[in-house]
């Protein structure tokens, strides 16, 4: 794949956007440690970024289908690149300025996601897309694994405003580096209202029962399993094992597992890729299950490795099938629906899980979330077209 200059540019731009996306909360966390901002300000800024992301995703989906996907990536990256240094300007001076700039950065991030998905389908030939998607997700996992240490080392010699400016430079790279996509005929009715265009995307998604079933399963796993483990794992690490090392090791184990999963999917094409992908998604259920009862820390690490492998067994075929099966004229809109639901409901899950744990206790909540993680993909697999994620050609 990397012998293709077009894919290399696509991969580099996508990787730059992934690093910039990951870096913002980490760098702001360092700012809290330096007492440049408070924990409350951190929460407000990250919430503003999430709001910007959710607001931009459906708009970008429509725009990327109406116009050039490359142009949407360009403008989204430029907007985020300009806004990132403004967050640094607001540190210690204006929370409103920081939050507004973070919302703009989130909007750039949200606009990039569906546009990059559609641009990948234009740049990469169909028979190479699974390997391309594996390479794209591989860069995200390597970044997650390596970047914290690198950023912490950089923080020793430069302050956090400089690091925030560096994220802006990464966004500029994401804007300028990717290649042009394929020439597309003008979309009929491009002057119709936004709502009508977005509803057309929903109707296109409804034409693919496997997509609706898989998206429902993914949303359920993120809203329950991801949220529950995000709340409970730090508590288990502190209260059961008396150290934060288990928390750090489990998150690293998840990333390592995802890295292995991406490497596997670069080579392996399951005969029934949909069933294999949904089975991989169900593996996340082992994460809350491992926190449910006292067990050696190695059991938790093993569960998180398995969950990481499983999520990439799902992600790579999922993206590949969406690029193959969905009408190319509506690919960005359908992809935006994917990101809007699967990632958009994660904050709602977090907001509900914490009170549920306070009321019912961690054990019952973890058990219920584990059941959902196993049952939702199993239910999705019952949809006939889920076996192969559509009609494989």
Coordinates of C-alpha atoms in Angstrom, one line a residue:
X1 CA 0.0 0.0 0.0
X2 CA 2.8 2.5 0.9
X3 CA 4.2 2.2 -2.6
X4 CA 1.3 4.3 -3.8
X5 CA 2.0 8.0 -3.4
X6 CA -1.7 8.8 -3.2
X7 CA -2.3 6.3 -0.4
X8 CA 0.9 7.5 1.4
X9 CA -0.4 11.0 1.4
X10 CA -3.8 9.9 2.5
X11 CA -2.3 7.9 5.4
X12 CA 0.0 10.7 6.4
X13 CA -2.8 13.2 6.5
X14 CA -5.2 10.9 8.4
X15 CA -2.4 10.0 10.9
X16 CA -1.7 13.7 11.5
X17 CA -5.4 14.3 12.2
X18 CA -5.4 11.3 14.5
X19 CA -2.4 12.5 16.5
X20 CA -3.9 16.0 16.8
X21 CA -7.2 14.5 18.0
X22 CA -5.6 12.4 20.6
X23 CA -3.1 15.0 21.8
X24 CA -5.6 17.8 22.8
X25 CA -7.0 16.1 26.0
X26 CA -3.6 14.8 26.9
X27 CA -1.9 18.2 26.6
X28 CA -4.7 19.9 28.5
X29 CA -4.3 17.2 31.2
X30 CA -0.7 18.3 31.5
X31 CA -1.8 21.9 31.8
X32 CA -3.9 20.8 34.8
X33 CA -0.9 19.2 36.4
X34 CA 1.0 22.5 35.8
X35 CA -1.9 24.4 37.3
X36 CA -2.3 26.4 34.1
X37 CA -5.9 25.5 34.1
X38 CA -8.2 23.8 36.6
X39 CA -9.9 20.4 36.4
X40 CA -13.3 22.2 36.0
X41 CA -11.9 24.2 33.1
X42 CA -10.6 21.0 31.5
X43 CA -14.0 19.4 31.7
X44 CA -15.7 22.5 30.1
X45 CA -13.1 22.6 27.3
X46 CA -13.4 18.9 26.5
X47 CA -17.2 19.1 26.6
X48 CA -17.1 22.0 24.2
X49 CA -14.9 20.0 21.8
X50 CA -17.4 17.1 21.9
X51 CA -20.3 19.5 21.2
X52 CA -18.4 20.9 18.2
X53 CA -17.7 17.4 17.0
X54 CA -21.3 16.3 17.2
X55 CA -22.6 19.4 15.5
X56 CA -20.2 19.2 12.6
X57 CA -20.4 15.5 11.8
X58 CA -23.8 15.5 10.0
X59 CA -23.1 18.8 8.3
X60 CA -19.8 17.5 7.0
X61 CA -21.4 14.3 5.7
X62 CA -23.8 16.3 3.6
X63 CA -21.1 18.7 2.3
X64 CA -18.7 15.9 1.5
X65 CA -21.3 14.3 -0.7
X66 CA -22.4 17.5 -2.3
X67 CA -18.9 18.7 -3.0
X68 CA -15.3 17.5 -3.1
X69 CA -14.3 15.2 -0.2
X70 CA -10.8 16.6 -0.5
X71 CA -12.1 20.2 -0.1
X72 CA -14.0 19.2 3.0
X73 CA -10.8 17.7 4.5
X74 CA -8.9 20.8 3.5
X75 CA -11.2 23.3 5.2
X76 CA -11.8 21.2 8.2
X77 CA -8.1 20.8 8.9
X78 CA -7.5 24.5 8.3
X79 CA -10.2 25.5 10.7
X80 CA -8.9 23.2 13.4
X81 CA -5.3 24.3 12.7
X82 CA -6.2 27.9 13.2
X83 CA -8.3 27.3 16.4
X84 CA -5.8 25.1 18.3
X85 CA -3.4 28.0 19.1
X86 CA -6.4 30.1 20.2
X87 CA -6.9 27.6 23.1
X88 CA -3.3 28.3 24.2
X89 CA -4.1 32.0 24.0
X90 CA -7.0 31.6 26.3
X91 CA -5.2 29.6 29.0
X92 CA -5.2 31.5 32.3
X93 CA -7.1 34.4 30.6
X94 CA -10.5 33.4 29.3
X95 CA -12.4 30.1 29.7
X96 CA -15.0 31.3 27.2
X97 CA -12.2 31.8 24.6
X98 CA -10.7 28.4 25.3
X99 CA -14.1 26.6 25.1
X100 CA -15.1 28.4 21.9
X101 CA -11.8 27.5 20.3
X102 CA -12.1 23.9 21.5
X103 CA -15.6 23.7 19.9
X104 CA -14.1 24.9 16.6
X105 CA -11.3 22.3 16.9
X106 CA -14.0 19.6 17.6
X107 CA -15.9 20.8 14.5
X108 CA -12.8 20.4 12.4
X109 CA -12.3 16.9 13.8
X110 CA -15.9 16.0 13.2
X111 CA -15.9 17.3 9.7
X112 CA -12.7 15.3 8.9
X113 CA -14.1 11.9 9.9
X114 CA -16.8 11.2 7.3
X115 CA -14.8 13.1 4.6
X116 CA -11.7 10.9 5.2
X117 CA -13.9 7.8 5.0
X118 CA -15.3 8.8 1.7
X119 CA -11.9 10.0 0.4
X120 CA -10.4 6.6 1.1
X121 CA -12.9 4.9 -1.1
X122 CA -12.0 7.4 -3.9
X123 CA -8.2 7.0 -3.5
X124 CA -7.9 3.2 -2.9
X125 CA -9.1 0.5 -5.3
X126 CA -11.8 -1.8 -3.9
X127 CA -9.7 -4.9 -3.6
X128 CA -7.1 -3.0 -1.5
X129 CA -9.4 -1.3 0.9
X130 CA -9.3 -3.8 3.7
X131 CA -5.5 -3.5 3.8
X132 CA -5.7 0.3 3.5
X133 CA -8.2 0.5 6.4
X134 CA -6.0 -1.7 8.5
X135 CA -3.0 0.5 7.8
X136 CA -5.1 3.6 8.7
X137 CA -6.2 2.2 12.0
X138 CA -2.8 0.8 12.7
X139 CA -1.4 4.4 12.7
X140 CA -4.0 5.4 15.3
X141 CA -3.0 2.5 17.6
X142 CA 0.7 3.1 17.3
X143 CA 0.1 6.8 18.1
X144 CA -1.9 5.9 21.2
X145 CA 0.8 3.6 22.3
X146 CA 3.9 5.8 21.7
X147 CA 2.6 9.4 21.9
X148 CA 2.0 9.7 25.7
X149 CA 5.6 9.1 26.5
X150 CA 6.9 11.3 23.6
X151 CA 4.5 14.1 24.7
X152 CA 5.5 13.8 28.3
X153 CA 9.2 14.1 27.3
X154 CA 8.5 17.1 25.2
X155 CA 6.6 18.7 28.1
X156 CA 9.9 18.7 30.0
X157 CA 11.5 21.1 27.5
X158 CA 8.5 23.1 26.2
X159 CA 5.3 24.4 27.9
X160 CA 1.8 23.3 27.1
X161 CA 0.9 26.3 25.0
X162 CA 3.7 25.3 22.6
X163 CA 2.3 21.8 22.5
X164 CA -1.1 23.1 21.7
X165 CA 0.4 25.1 18.8
X166 CA 2.0 21.9 17.7
X167 CA -1.4 20.2 17.4
X168 CA -2.5 23.1 15.2
X169 CA 0.5 22.4 12.9
X170 CA -0.6 18.7 12.8
X171 CA -4.1 19.8 11.7
X172 CA -2.5 22.0 9.0
X173 CA -0.7 18.8 7.8
X174 CA -4.0 16.9 7.8
X175 CA -5.5 19.7 5.7
X176 CA -2.7 20.1 3.1
X177 CA -1.1 16.6 2.7
X178 CA -3.9 14.3 1.5
X179 CA -4.3 13.7 -2.3
X180 CA -7.1 14.7 -4.5
X181 CA -10.0 12.3 -4.8
X182 CA -11.6 10.9 -7.9
X183 CA -13.5 13.2 -10.1
X184 CA -17.2 12.9 -9.4
X185 CA -20.3 14.0 -11.4
X186 CA -22.3 16.8 -9.8
X187 CA -24.8 15.4 -7.3
X188 CA -28.4 15.9 -8.5
X189 CA -30.4 18.2 -6.3
X190 CA -27.2 19.7 -4.7
X191 CA -29.2 22.8 -3.8
X192 CA -31.8 21.0 -1.8
X193 CA -32.1 21.7 1.9
X194 CA -29.6 20.2 4.3
X195 CA -32.3 18.2 6.2
X196 CA -33.5 16.6 3.0
X197 CA -30.0 15.6 2.0
X198 CA -29.3 14.1 5.5
X199 CA -32.6 12.2 5.4
X200 CA -31.5 10.8 2.0
X201 CA -28.4 9.5 3.8
X202 CA -30.6 7.8 6.5
X203 CA -32.7 6.2 3.8
X204 CA -29.6 4.9 2.1
X205 CA -28.5 3.4 5.5
X206 CA -31.9 1.8 5.9
X207 CA -31.3 0.0 2.6
X208 CA -28.6 -2.0 4.3
X209 CA -30.0 -4.1 7.2
X210 CA -26.5 -5.3 8.1
X211 CA -25.4 -1.7 8.6
X212 CA -28.3 -0.8 10.9
X213 CA -27.7 -4.0 12.9
X214 CA -24.0 -3.5 13.2
X215 CA -24.3 0.2 14.1
X216 CA -26.8 -0.7 16.8
X217 CA -24.5 -3.3 18.2
X218 CA -21.5 -0.9 18.1
X219 CA -23.5 1.9 19.8
X220 CA -24.7 -0.5 22.5
X221 CA -21.2 -1.7 23.2
X222 CA -19.7 1.8 23.4
X223 CA -22.5 3.3 25.4
X224 CA -22.4 0.5 28.0
X225 CA -19.2 -1.5 28.0
X226 CA -16.8 1.4 27.2
X227 CA -18.6 3.7 29.6
X228 CA -18.7 1.2 32.5
X229 CA -15.1 0.2 32.2
X230 CA -14.0 3.9 31.8
X231 CA -15.7 4.6 35.2
X232 CA -14.9 1.4 37.1
X233 CA -11.3 0.5 35.9
X234 CA -9.7 3.4 37.8
X235 CA -11.6 2.5 41.0
X236 CA -10.7 -1.2 40.7
X237 CA -7.1 -0.3 40.1
X238 CA -7.0 1.9 43.2
X239 CA -9.2 0.0 45.6
X240 CA -8.6 -3.6 44.7
X241 CA -4.9 -3.5 43.8
X242 CA -3.8 -0.4 45.6
X243 CA -2.0 1.1 42.6
X244 CA -2.7 3.1 39.5
X245 CA -0.3 0.7 37.6
X246 CA -3.2 -1.7 36.8
X247 CA -5.1 1.2 35.1
X248 CA -2.1 2.2 33.0
X249 CA -1.3 -1.5 32.1
X250 CA -4.9 -2.3 31.2
X251 CA -5.2 0.7 28.8
X252 CA -1.8 -0.2 27.3
X253 CA -2.9 -3.8 26.9
X254 CA -6.0 -2.7 25.1
X255 CA -3.9 -0.6 22.7
X256 CA -1.5 -3.5 22.1
X257 CA -4.4 -5.8 21.4
X258 CA -5.9 -3.4 18.9
X259 CA -2.5 -3.1 17.3
X260 CA -2.3 -6.9 16.9
X261 CA -5.9 -6.9 15.6
X262 CA -5.1 -4.3 12.9
X263 CA -2.0 -6.3 11.9
X264 CA -4.1 -9.5 11.6
X265 CA -6.8 -7.8 9.5
X266 CA -4.1 -6.5 7.1
X267 CA -3.7 -10.1 6.0
X268 CA -6.8 -12.1 7.0
X269 CA -10.0 -12.0 5.1
X270 CA -12.6 -14.2 7.0
X271 CA -15.0 -16.2 4.9
X272 CA -17.9 -14.7 6.7
X273 CA -16.5 -11.4 7.5
X274 CA -19.6 -9.9 9.1
X275 CA -20.0 -12.7 11.6
X276 CA -16.2 -12.6 12.4
X277 CA -16.4 -8.8 12.9
X278 CA -19.4 -9.0 15.2
X279 CA -17.7 -11.8 17.2
X280 CA -14.7 -9.5 17.6
X281 CA -17.0 -6.7 18.8
X282 CA -18.5 -9.0 21.4
X283 CA -15.0 -9.6 22.8
X284 CA -15.3 -6.2 24.6
X285 CA -17.6 -7.9 27.0
X286 CA -14.6 -9.6 28.6
X287 CA -13.4 -6.2 29.8
X288 CA -16.3 -5.5 32.2
X289 CA -16.5 -9.2 33.1
X290 CA -12.8 -9.1 34.2
X291 CA -13.6 -6.2 36.6
X292 CA -16.7 -8.0 38.1
X293 CA -14.9 -10.4 40.4
X294 CA -11.6 -10.4 42.3
X295 CA -9.0 -11.9 40.0
X296 CA -5.3 -11.5 39.4
X297 CA -4.3 -8.4 37.5
X298 CA -3.1 -10.6 34.7
X299 CA -6.7 -11.6 34.0
X300 CA -7.7 -8.0 33.5
X301 CA -4.8 -7.4 31.2
X302 CA -5.6 -10.5 29.2
X303 CA -9.3 -9.4 28.9
X304 CA -8.2 -6.0 27.7
X305 CA -5.8 -7.5 25.1
X306 CA -8.7 -9.6 23.8
X307 CA -11.0 -6.6 23.7
X308 CA -8.4 -4.6 21.8
X309 CA -7.9 -7.4 19.2
X310 CA -11.7 -7.7 18.9
X311 CA -12.4 -4.1 18.2
X312 CA -10.1 -4.1 15.2
X313 CA -11.6 -7.4 14.0
X314 CA -14.8 -5.3 13.8
X315 CA -13.5 -1.9 12.7
X316 CA -11.5 -2.9 9.6
X317 CA -14.2 -5.0 7.9
X318 CA -16.9 -2.5 9.0
X319 CA -15.2 0.4 7.3
X320 CA -14.4 -1.7 4.3
X321 CA -17.9 -3.0 3.8
X322 CA -19.4 0.5 4.2
X323 CA -17.1 1.8 1.5
X324 CA -18.0 -1.2 -0.7
X325 CA -21.8 -1.5 -0.2
X326 CA -23.1 2.1 0.3
X327 CA -23.9 4.2 -2.7
X328 CA -20.7 6.3 -3.3
X329 CA -22.8 9.4 -3.7
X330 CA -24.0 9.0 -0.1
X331 CA -21.0 7.5 1.5
X332 CA -20.0 10.5 3.6
X333 CA -23.6 10.9 4.9
X334 CA -23.9 7.3 5.9
X335 CA -20.4 7.5 7.5
X336 CA -21.5 10.6 9.4
X337 CA -24.5 8.7 10.8
X338 CA -22.1 6.0 12.0
X339 CA -19.8 8.5 13.9
X340 CA -22.8 10.5 15.2
X341 CA -24.5 7.5 16.8
X342 CA -21.6 5.3 17.9
X343 CA -19.4 8.1 19.3
X344 CA -22.2 10.6 20.0
X345 CA -23.9 8.4 22.5
X346 CA -20.7 7.7 24.5
X347 CA -21.0 10.9 26.6
X348 CA -24.6 9.9 27.4
X349 CA -23.5 6.5 28.4
X350 CA -20.9 8.0 30.8
X351 CA -23.5 10.3 32.2
X352 CA -25.8 7.4 33.0
X353 CA -23.3 4.8 34.1
X354 CA -21.9 6.8 37.1
X355 CA -25.3 7.4 38.8
X356 CA -26.2 3.8 38.1
X357 CA -23.1 2.6 39.9
X358 CA -23.9 4.8 42.8
X359 CA -27.4 3.5 43.0
X360 CA -27.0 -0.2 42.2
X361 CA -23.3 -0.8 42.9
X362 CA -20.5 -1.6 40.5
X363 CA -21.2 -5.4 40.3
X364 CA -24.7 -5.3 38.9
X365 CA -23.8 -2.5 36.4
X366 CA -20.7 -4.4 35.2
X367 CA -22.7 -7.6 34.8
X368 CA -25.5 -5.8 32.9
X369 CA -23.0 -4.1 30.6
X370 CA -21.1 -7.4 29.9
X371 CA -24.4 -9.0 28.9
X372 CA -25.2 -6.1 26.5
X373 CA -21.7 -6.4 25.0
X374 CA -22.2 -10.1 24.3
X375 CA -25.9 -9.9 23.4
X376 CA -26.0 -6.9 21.0
X377 CA -23.5 -8.3 18.5
X378 CA -25.2 -11.7 18.7
X379 CA -28.5 -10.1 17.9
X380 CA -27.0 -8.2 15.0
X381 CA -25.6 -11.5 13.6
X382 CA -29.2 -12.8 13.3
X383 CA -29.8 -10.3 10.5
X384 CA -29.2 -12.4 7.3
X385 CA -27.1 -9.9 5.4
X386 CA -24.8 -9.5 8.5
X387 CA -23.0 -12.7 7.7
X388 CA -21.0 -11.1 5.0
X389 CA -21.8 -7.4 5.7
X390 CA -23.8 -7.1 2.6
X391 CA -23.2 -8.6 -0.8
X392 CA -19.5 -9.2 -1.1
X393 CA -18.3 -8.9 -4.7

